[in-house]
Short mmCIF file of C-alpha atoms in Angstrom, two decimals:
data_model
loop_
_atom_site.label_atom_id
_atom_site.label_comp_id
_atom_site.label_asym_id
_atom_site.label_seq_id
_atom_site.Cartn_x
_atom_site.Cartn_y
_atom_site.Cartn_z
CA UNK A 1 -22.65 11.01 -12.51
CA UNK A 2 -19.69 8.72 -11.72
CA UNK A 3 -19.47 7.62 -15.36
CA UNK A 4 -19.48 11.28 -16.42
CA UNK A 5 -16.78 12.13 -13.88
CA UNK A 6 -14.69 9.18 -15.09
CA UNK A 7 -15.09 10.30 -18.69
CA UNK A 8 -14.17 13.85 -17.72
CA UNK A 9 -11.06 12.73 -15.87
CA UNK A 10 -10.01 10.65 -18.87
CA UNK A 11 -10.53 13.61 -21.18
CA UNK A 12 -9.19 16.35 -18.95
CA UNK A 13 -5.74 16.34 -20.51
CA UNK A 14 -6.97 15.70 -24.02
CA UNK A 15 -8.75 19.04 -24.12
CA UNK A 16 -8.22 20.17 -27.70
CA UNK A 17 -5.36 17.73 -28.26
CA UNK A 18 -5.83 16.15 -31.66
CA UNK A 19 -8.43 13.50 -30.85
CA UNK A 20 -9.38 10.91 -33.48
CA UNK A 21 -12.73 11.46 -35.22
CA UNK A 22 -12.45 9.38 -38.38
CA UNK A 23 -15.29 7.50 -39.97
CA UNK A 24 -14.98 3.86 -41.13
CA UNK A 25 -13.29 4.89 -44.36
CA UNK A 26 -10.50 6.58 -42.44
CA UNK A 27 -11.66 10.04 -43.52
CA UNK A 28 -12.49 12.74 -40.98
CA UNK A 29 -16.16 13.47 -40.34
CA UNK A 30 -17.53 16.93 -41.04
CA UNK A 31 -18.09 17.42 -37.32
CA UNK A 32 -14.35 17.19 -36.77
CA UNK A 33 -11.42 17.18 -39.12
CA UNK A 34 -9.11 15.99 -36.31
CA UNK A 35 -7.67 12.55 -37.03
CA UNK A 36 -4.38 12.17 -35.19
CA UNK A 37 -5.31 8.64 -34.20
CA UNK A 38 -5.32 7.62 -37.87
CA UNK A 39 -1.65 6.80 -37.65
CA UNK A 40 -2.48 3.79 -35.46
CA UNK A 41 -2.67 1.43 -38.44
CA UNK A 42 0.39 2.78 -40.21
CA UNK A 43 2.98 3.69 -37.61
CA UNK A 44 3.15 0.86 -35.11
CA UNK A 45 6.91 0.59 -35.69
CA UNK A 46 7.82 4.27 -35.46
CA UNK A 47 11.30 5.06 -34.31
CA UNK A 48 13.27 8.29 -34.37
CA UNK A 49 16.48 9.65 -32.95
CA UNK A 50 16.42 11.32 -29.52
CA UNK A 51 15.61 15.02 -29.78
CA UNK A 52 16.10 16.05 -26.17
CA UNK A 53 18.74 15.81 -23.48
CA UNK A 54 15.94 14.41 -21.31
CA UNK A 55 16.06 11.36 -23.58
CA UNK A 56 19.43 10.44 -22.01
CA UNK A 57 19.64 11.67 -18.41
CA UNK A 58 17.85 14.24 -16.28
CA UNK A 59 17.60 15.47 -12.71
CA UNK A 60 14.47 13.69 -11.49
CA UNK A 61 13.72 16.06 -8.61
CA UNK A 62 14.10 19.10 -10.87
CA UNK A 63 11.98 17.48 -13.57
CA UNK A 64 9.21 16.61 -11.08
CA UNK A 65 9.07 20.24 -9.90
CA UNK A 66 8.85 21.55 -13.46
CA UNK A 67 6.16 19.04 -14.34
CA UNK A 68 4.18 19.83 -11.18
CA UNK A 69 4.34 23.57 -11.86
CA UNK A 70 3.17 23.10 -15.44
CA UNK A 71 0.31 20.76 -14.55
CA UNK A 72 -0.83 22.94 -11.65
CA UNK A 73 -0.80 25.96 -13.94
CA UNK A 74 -2.94 24.09 -16.43
CA UNK A 75 -5.38 22.84 -13.82
CA UNK A 76 -5.64 26.29 -12.20
CA UNK A 77 -6.58 27.76 -15.57
CA UNK A 78 -9.24 25.11 -16.12
CA UNK A 79 -10.65 25.52 -12.63
CA UNK A 80 -10.91 29.30 -12.98
CA UNK A 81 -12.42 29.15 -16.46
CA UNK A 82 -9.41 30.86 -18.01
CA UNK A 83 -9.52 28.81 -21.20
CA UNK A 84 -7.14 31.08 -23.08
CA UNK A 85 -4.41 30.19 -20.58
CA UNK A 86 -5.47 26.54 -20.57
CA UNK A 87 -5.19 26.38 -24.36
CA UNK A 88 -1.70 27.88 -24.15
CA UNK A 89 -0.68 24.58 -22.55
CA UNK A 90 -1.99 22.81 -25.64
CA UNK A 91 -1.23 24.99 -28.65
CA UNK A 92 0.92 27.82 -29.87
CA UNK A 93 -1.09 31.04 -29.79
CA UNK A 94 -1.01 31.49 -33.56
CA UNK A 95 -2.47 28.00 -34.03
CA UNK A 96 -5.54 28.37 -31.81
CA UNK A 97 -8.06 29.19 -34.53
CA UNK A 98 -6.85 26.32 -36.70
CA UNK A 99 -7.00 24.04 -33.64
CA UNK A 100 -10.62 25.02 -33.09
CA UNK A 101 -11.44 24.10 -36.69
CA UNK A 102 -9.46 20.89 -36.38
CA UNK A 103 -11.43 19.90 -33.29
CA UNK A 104 -14.80 20.31 -34.97
CA UNK A 105 -15.88 23.78 -33.85
CA UNK A 106 -15.90 25.35 -37.30
CA UNK A 107 -19.00 25.61 -39.51
CA UNK A 108 -19.49 26.02 -43.22
CA UNK A 109 -19.77 29.74 -43.92
CA UNK A 110 -18.42 30.68 -40.48
CA UNK A 111 -15.01 31.99 -39.55
CA UNK A 112 -12.07 30.48 -37.71
CA UNK A 113 -12.40 33.19 -35.05
CA UNK A 114 -15.98 32.07 -34.42
CA UNK A 115 -14.74 28.48 -34.19
CA UNK A 116 -12.28 29.51 -31.47
CA UNK A 117 -15.01 31.34 -29.56
CA UNK A 118 -17.19 28.22 -29.75
CA UNK A 119 -14.33 26.06 -28.47
CA UNK A 120 -13.63 28.38 -25.55
CA UNK A 121 -17.31 28.59 -24.55
CA UNK A 122 -17.82 24.83 -24.83
CA UNK A 123 -14.88 23.87 -22.64
CA UNK A 124 -15.51 26.65 -20.15
CA UNK A 125 -19.02 25.29 -19.59
CA UNK A 126 -17.80 21.67 -19.47
CA UNK A 127 -15.35 22.34 -16.63
CA UNK A 128 -17.31 24.99 -14.75
CA UNK A 129 -18.85 22.55 -12.26
CA UNK A 130 -15.72 20.53 -11.54
CA UNK A 131 -12.42 20.91 -9.77
CA UNK A 132 -9.24 19.26 -11.01
CA UNK A 133 -6.32 18.89 -8.62
CA UNK A 134 -2.83 17.41 -8.84
CA UNK A 135 -1.95 15.23 -5.86
CA UNK A 136 1.60 14.59 -6.98
CA UNK A 137 3.89 13.06 -9.58
CA UNK A 138 3.70 9.28 -9.36
CA UNK A 139 6.43 8.69 -11.95
CA UNK A 140 8.54 10.57 -14.48
CA UNK A 141 10.81 9.23 -17.18
CA UNK A 142 12.20 9.93 -20.64
CA UNK A 143 9.85 10.22 -23.59
CA UNK A 144 9.99 7.10 -25.83
CA UNK A 145 11.81 7.64 -29.11
CA UNK A 146 8.70 7.33 -31.26
CA UNK A 147 6.88 9.80 -29.01
CA UNK A 148 8.83 12.63 -30.64
CA UNK A 149 7.88 11.56 -34.13
CA UNK A 150 4.22 11.47 -33.13
CA UNK A 151 4.46 14.92 -31.55
CA UNK A 152 5.98 16.17 -34.80
CA UNK A 153 3.02 14.71 -36.65
CA UNK A 154 0.54 16.42 -34.35
CA UNK A 155 2.19 19.78 -34.92
CA UNK A 156 2.39 19.04 -38.62
CA UNK A 157 -1.30 18.24 -38.90
CA UNK A 158 -2.40 21.43 -37.20
CA UNK A 159 0.01 23.43 -39.37
CA UNK A 160 -1.58 21.80 -42.42
CA UNK A 161 -5.09 22.69 -41.21
CA UNK A 162 -3.91 26.24 -40.62
CA UNK A 163 -2.94 26.38 -44.29
CA UNK A 164 -6.27 24.88 -45.37
CA UNK A 165 -8.12 27.52 -43.31
CA UNK A 166 -6.07 30.31 -44.90
CA UNK A 167 -6.96 29.02 -48.38
CA UNK A 168 -10.66 29.36 -47.57
CA UNK A 169 -10.39 33.14 -47.28
CA UNK A 170 -12.97 34.98 -45.19
CA UNK A 171 -15.30 32.06 -44.54
CA UNK A 172 -14.72 28.38 -43.85
CA UNK A 173 -15.42 25.58 -46.31
CA UNK A 174 -15.41 22.60 -43.95
CA UNK A 175 -16.12 20.12 -46.75
CA UNK A 176 -13.03 21.26 -48.62
CA UNK A 177 -10.87 21.26 -45.48
CA UNK A 178 -12.05 17.74 -44.66
CA UNK A 179 -11.13 16.54 -48.15
CA UNK A 180 -7.71 18.17 -47.94
CA UNK A 181 -7.11 16.70 -44.49
CA UNK A 182 -7.93 13.22 -45.77
CA UNK A 183 -5.04 13.63 -48.21
CA UNK A 184 -2.53 13.69 -45.36
CA UNK A 185 -1.27 10.11 -45.22
CA UNK A 186 1.57 8.12 -43.73
CA UNK A 187 3.92 9.32 -46.48
CA UNK A 188 3.55 12.96 -45.47
CA UNK A 189 6.86 14.45 -44.33
CA UNK A 190 6.42 16.23 -41.01
CA UNK A 191 8.71 19.05 -39.93
CA UNK A 192 10.79 18.13 -36.90
CA UNK A 193 10.28 20.31 -33.83
CA UNK A 194 13.01 21.23 -31.37
CA UNK A 195 12.23 20.06 -27.84
CA UNK A 196 14.20 21.83 -25.14
CA UNK A 197 12.87 19.52 -22.42
CA UNK A 198 10.36 16.68 -22.39
CA UNK A 199 9.16 14.08 -19.91
CA UNK A 200 6.71 11.21 -19.78
CA UNK A 201 4.79 11.86 -16.55
CA UNK A 202 2.35 9.78 -14.54
CA UNK A 203 0.25 12.26 -12.56
CA UNK A 204 -1.73 11.36 -9.45
CA UNK A 205 -4.82 13.56 -9.86
CA UNK A 206 -8.41 14.10 -8.81
CA UNK A 207 -11.47 15.26 -10.71
CA UNK A 208 -13.71 16.32 -7.85
CA UNK A 209 -13.53 13.32 -5.48
CA UNK A 210 -12.50 10.77 -8.13
CA UNK A 211 -8.81 9.85 -7.93
CA UNK A 212 -6.81 8.39 -10.81
CA UNK A 213 -3.34 8.19 -12.29
CA UNK A 214 -2.94 9.69 -15.73
CA UNK A 215 0.01 9.52 -18.11
CA UNK A 216 0.91 12.57 -20.18
CA UNK A 217 3.84 14.09 -22.02
CA UNK A 218 5.11 17.40 -20.66
CA UNK A 219 7.37 19.22 -23.10
CA UNK A 220 8.83 22.64 -23.79
CA UNK A 221 9.76 23.87 -27.25
CA UNK A 222 11.88 26.85 -28.16
CA UNK A 223 9.09 29.32 -27.35
CA UNK A 224 9.59 28.50 -23.66
CA UNK A 225 5.95 27.56 -22.99
CA UNK A 226 5.35 24.19 -21.37
CA UNK A 227 2.86 22.03 -23.25
CA UNK A 228 0.84 19.09 -21.96
CA UNK A 229 -0.27 16.33 -24.33
CA UNK A 230 -2.01 13.01 -23.71
CA UNK A 231 -2.96 12.02 -27.25
CA UNK A 232 0.51 10.64 -28.03
CA UNK A 233 0.48 8.60 -24.83
CA UNK A 234 -2.96 7.25 -25.71
CA UNK A 235 -1.71 6.23 -29.14
CA UNK A 236 1.43 4.54 -27.79
CA UNK A 237 -0.66 2.67 -25.21
CA UNK A 238 -3.16 1.68 -27.90
CA UNK A 239 -0.40 0.29 -30.11
CA UNK A 240 1.16 -1.60 -27.21
CA UNK A 241 -2.21 -2.96 -26.08
CA UNK A 242 -3.12 -3.99 -29.63
CA UNK A 243 0.18 -5.83 -30.01
CA UNK A 244 -0.45 -7.74 -26.77
CA UNK A 245 -4.03 -8.61 -27.76
CA UNK A 246 -2.65 -9.83 -31.10
CA UNK A 247 -0.21 -12.07 -29.24
CA UNK A 248 -3.11 -13.53 -27.26
CA UNK A 249 -4.92 -14.12 -30.56
CA UNK A 250 -1.81 -15.70 -32.08
CA UNK A 251 -1.56 -17.94 -29.01
CA UNK A 252 -5.09 -19.22 -29.58
CA UNK A 253 -4.56 -19.72 -33.31
CA UNK A 254 -1.36 -21.71 -32.74
CA UNK A 255 -3.11 -23.76 -30.05
CA UNK A 256 -6.08 -24.55 -32.29
CA UNK A 257 -3.77 -25.69 -35.09
CA UNK A 258 -1.80 -27.85 -32.66
CA UNK A 259 -5.00 -29.43 -31.29
CA UNK A 260 -6.18 -30.11 -34.83
CA UNK A 261 -2.86 -31.81 -35.69
CA UNK A 262 -3.00 -33.96 -32.57
CA UNK A 263 -6.61 -34.94 -33.20
CA UNK A 264 -5.68 -35.99 -36.73
CA UNK A 265 -2.97 -38.17 -35.18
CA UNK A 266 -5.59 -39.96 -33.10
CA UNK A 267 -5.14 -38.09 -29.80
CA UNK A 268 -8.19 -37.51 -27.61
CA UNK A 269 -8.65 -33.71 -27.55
CA UNK A 270 -12.27 -33.69 -26.38
CA UNK A 271 -13.65 -31.88 -23.37
CA UNK A 272 -12.88 -28.51 -21.84
CA UNK A 273 -9.44 -27.99 -20.33
CA UNK A 274 -6.66 -25.45 -19.88
CA UNK A 275 -3.03 -25.45 -20.94
CA UNK A 276 -0.59 -22.99 -19.41
CA UNK A 277 3.02 -21.95 -19.91
CA UNK A 278 3.27 -22.95 -16.24
CA UNK A 279 2.78 -26.73 -16.31
CA UNK A 280 1.51 -26.69 -12.73
CA UNK A 281 -1.58 -24.84 -14.02
CA UNK A 282 -2.52 -27.28 -16.75
CA UNK A 283 -6.08 -28.28 -15.82
CA UNK A 284 -8.33 -31.23 -16.63
CA UNK A 285 -6.01 -32.51 -19.36
CA UNK A 286 -7.67 -35.51 -21.14
CA UNK A 287 -6.25 -38.99 -20.62
CA UNK A 288 -3.60 -39.75 -23.19
CA UNK A 289 -3.08 -36.09 -24.09
CA UNK A 290 0.67 -35.39 -24.16
CA UNK A 291 1.20 -31.79 -23.08
CA UNK A 292 4.87 -31.91 -24.08
CA UNK A 293 3.87 -32.94 -27.60
CA UNK A 294 1.29 -30.16 -27.69
CA UNK A 295 3.84 -27.53 -26.63
CA UNK A 296 6.33 -28.73 -29.24
CA UNK A 297 3.67 -28.37 -31.94
CA UNK A 298 2.51 -25.09 -30.41
CA UNK A 299 5.98 -23.54 -30.59
CA UNK A 300 6.21 -24.59 -34.25
CA UNK A 301 2.80 -23.15 -35.12
CA UNK A 302 3.24 -19.91 -33.18
CA UNK A 303 4.33 -16.95 -35.32
CA UNK A 304 7.44 -15.61 -33.61
CA UNK A 305 9.01 -16.05 -30.20
CA UNK A 306 6.86 -17.02 -27.21
CA UNK A 307 8.29 -14.32 -24.92
CA UNK A 308 5.82 -14.34 -22.04
CA UNK A 309 3.44 -16.41 -19.95
CA UNK A 310 0.03 -17.57 -21.12
CA UNK A 311 -2.91 -19.84 -20.55
CA UNK A 312 -5.38 -21.17 -23.10
CA UNK A 313 -8.89 -22.58 -22.71
CA UNK A 314 -9.57 -25.51 -25.05
CA UNK A 315 -13.20 -26.39 -25.75
CA UNK A 316 -14.51 -28.79 -28.39
CA UNK A 317 -11.12 -29.16 -30.09
CA UNK A 318 -10.49 -25.40 -30.39
CA UNK A 319 -8.73 -22.72 -28.37
CA UNK A 320 -11.62 -20.44 -27.42
CA UNK A 321 -9.92 -18.12 -24.95
CA UNK A 322 -6.38 -16.99 -24.25
CA UNK A 323 -4.46 -14.58 -22.03
CA UNK A 324 -0.88 -13.49 -22.73
CA UNK A 325 1.41 -11.58 -20.35
CA UNK A 326 4.73 -10.14 -21.51
CA UNK A 327 7.90 -10.00 -19.42
CA UNK A 328 6.76 -6.72 -17.81
CA UNK A 329 3.39 -8.18 -16.80
CA UNK A 330 1.46 -6.26 -19.46
CA UNK A 331 -1.49 -8.19 -20.75
CA UNK A 332 -3.31 -9.17 -23.92
CA UNK A 333 -6.65 -11.00 -24.01
CA UNK A 334 -8.41 -12.89 -26.77
CA UNK A 335 -11.25 -12.27 -27.42
CA UNK A 336 -10.66 -8.63 -26.48
CA UNK A 337 -11.92 -7.55 -23.02
CA UNK A 338 -13.87 -10.75 -22.48
CA UNK A 339 -13.82 -13.77 -20.22
CA UNK A 340 -15.84 -16.99 -20.29
CA UNK A 341 -18.98 -18.03 -18.47
CA UNK A 342 -21.48 -20.89 -18.42
CA UNK A 343 -24.54 -20.14 -20.52
CA UNK A 344 -27.57 -20.50 -18.23
CA UNK A 345 -29.78 -21.87 -21.02
CA UNK A 346 -27.48 -24.26 -22.86
CA UNK A 347 -25.01 -25.11 -20.13
CA UNK A 348 -22.23 -24.53 -22.66
CA UNK A 349 -19.32 -22.10 -22.58
CA UNK A 350 -20.13 -18.54 -23.58
CA UNK A 351 -18.37 -15.18 -23.42
CA UNK A 352 -18.89 -12.54 -20.77
CA UNK A 353 -17.64 -8.95 -20.55
CA UNK A 354 -14.98 -8.14 -17.99
CA UNK A 355 -15.78 -5.47 -15.43
CA UNK A 356 -15.18 -2.07 -17.01
CA UNK A 357 -12.34 -0.09 -15.49
CA UNK A 358 -10.94 -3.00 -13.50
CA UNK A 359 -7.44 -4.38 -14.06
CA UNK A 360 -7.17 -8.17 -13.85
CA UNK A 361 -4.03 -10.18 -13.24
CA UNK A 362 -3.39 -13.29 -15.32
CA UNK A 363 -3.95 -15.37 -12.17
CA UNK A 364 -7.34 -13.76 -11.58
CA UNK A 365 -8.41 -14.48 -15.14
CA UNK A 366 -7.13 -18.05 -14.80
CA UNK A 367 -9.15 -18.53 -11.62
CA UNK A 368 -12.30 -17.20 -13.32
CA UNK A 369 -11.87 -19.67 -16.16
CA UNK A 370 -11.10 -22.56 -13.82
CA UNK A 371 -14.24 -21.83 -11.81
CA UNK A 372 -16.37 -21.71 -14.98
CA UNK A 373 -14.94 -24.98 -16.26
CA UNK A 374 -15.68 -26.61 -12.89
CA UNK A 375 -19.31 -25.49 -13.21
CA UNK A 376 -19.84 -27.20 -16.56
CA UNK A 377 -21.77 -30.45 -16.77
CA UNK A 378 -19.27 -33.27 -17.00
#
């Protein structure tokens, strides 16, 4: 039940908000023609000009009240089963049927109206046994520049699906709509929306007795209706997290190359040890191994600027594990979401999954690795 509650709380603000359902080819599946997440590979450098006064300055107390009122209105609608009102916080009224098709509720030979009915019934049942409450606004700030461009894309995609649905006539041809949707690529020009107000909000909320903080974008367009979206935030976080994991990977690659160069020069690189950006945390460095020489080679082999703190686990002449923290303390791990352990059968290093849902500091991950290295047979 706790896993279900956690999944529900994670999805609560995504309800009908352009979730990614692409197959391995990048094309939408028949069960859902929604693919807003497809821009993750093509738009990691998105930038756009500010489209809201909130992008510059805003009255924080006033913004928190507006955000609280909007979120409470949304949660009240969900709690009471008033899905029509809940969807008004997600979509423009005229887009609801297309949104239902986009989110996988349409069927070949059915109608868009039936798809909307299916979407309403499904979500009403999903939330009928749960209560969502807002405890308060933990943080509120301006929407990042590229957040607006992604919101424009979301609106553009649903507008495109609306056109595809209209072309079908009286009954839906999901196969045709899916094919047309797949033709929307990174070169598609999306119409810019006008945002009267918009904020990036961190909400302190509960789903039943499970508390969590959830980021979302609260925005109001010219129709005056506040909208709540989490899909853009998820994408921005995914891009940021991917970039950090890539930096951890780059750290390990540069370290492995540096170790290889030193070994070729006759340096003893054997054993299992750790090298850190903080020299006080270098651990079990082999005799005759010059850390200063390693770091000089490492900086030459690393692609780009080393703009954070890191530690690397070296085992059998290769960098097998790395953690990178940027200047804000945000973290990348290589291999993704793993740590190391001692294999009970071989006594060698192996990988182990980190505890799901837990946030680790770089020091905690360092201590785990140090403990594992200490447990190895010397």
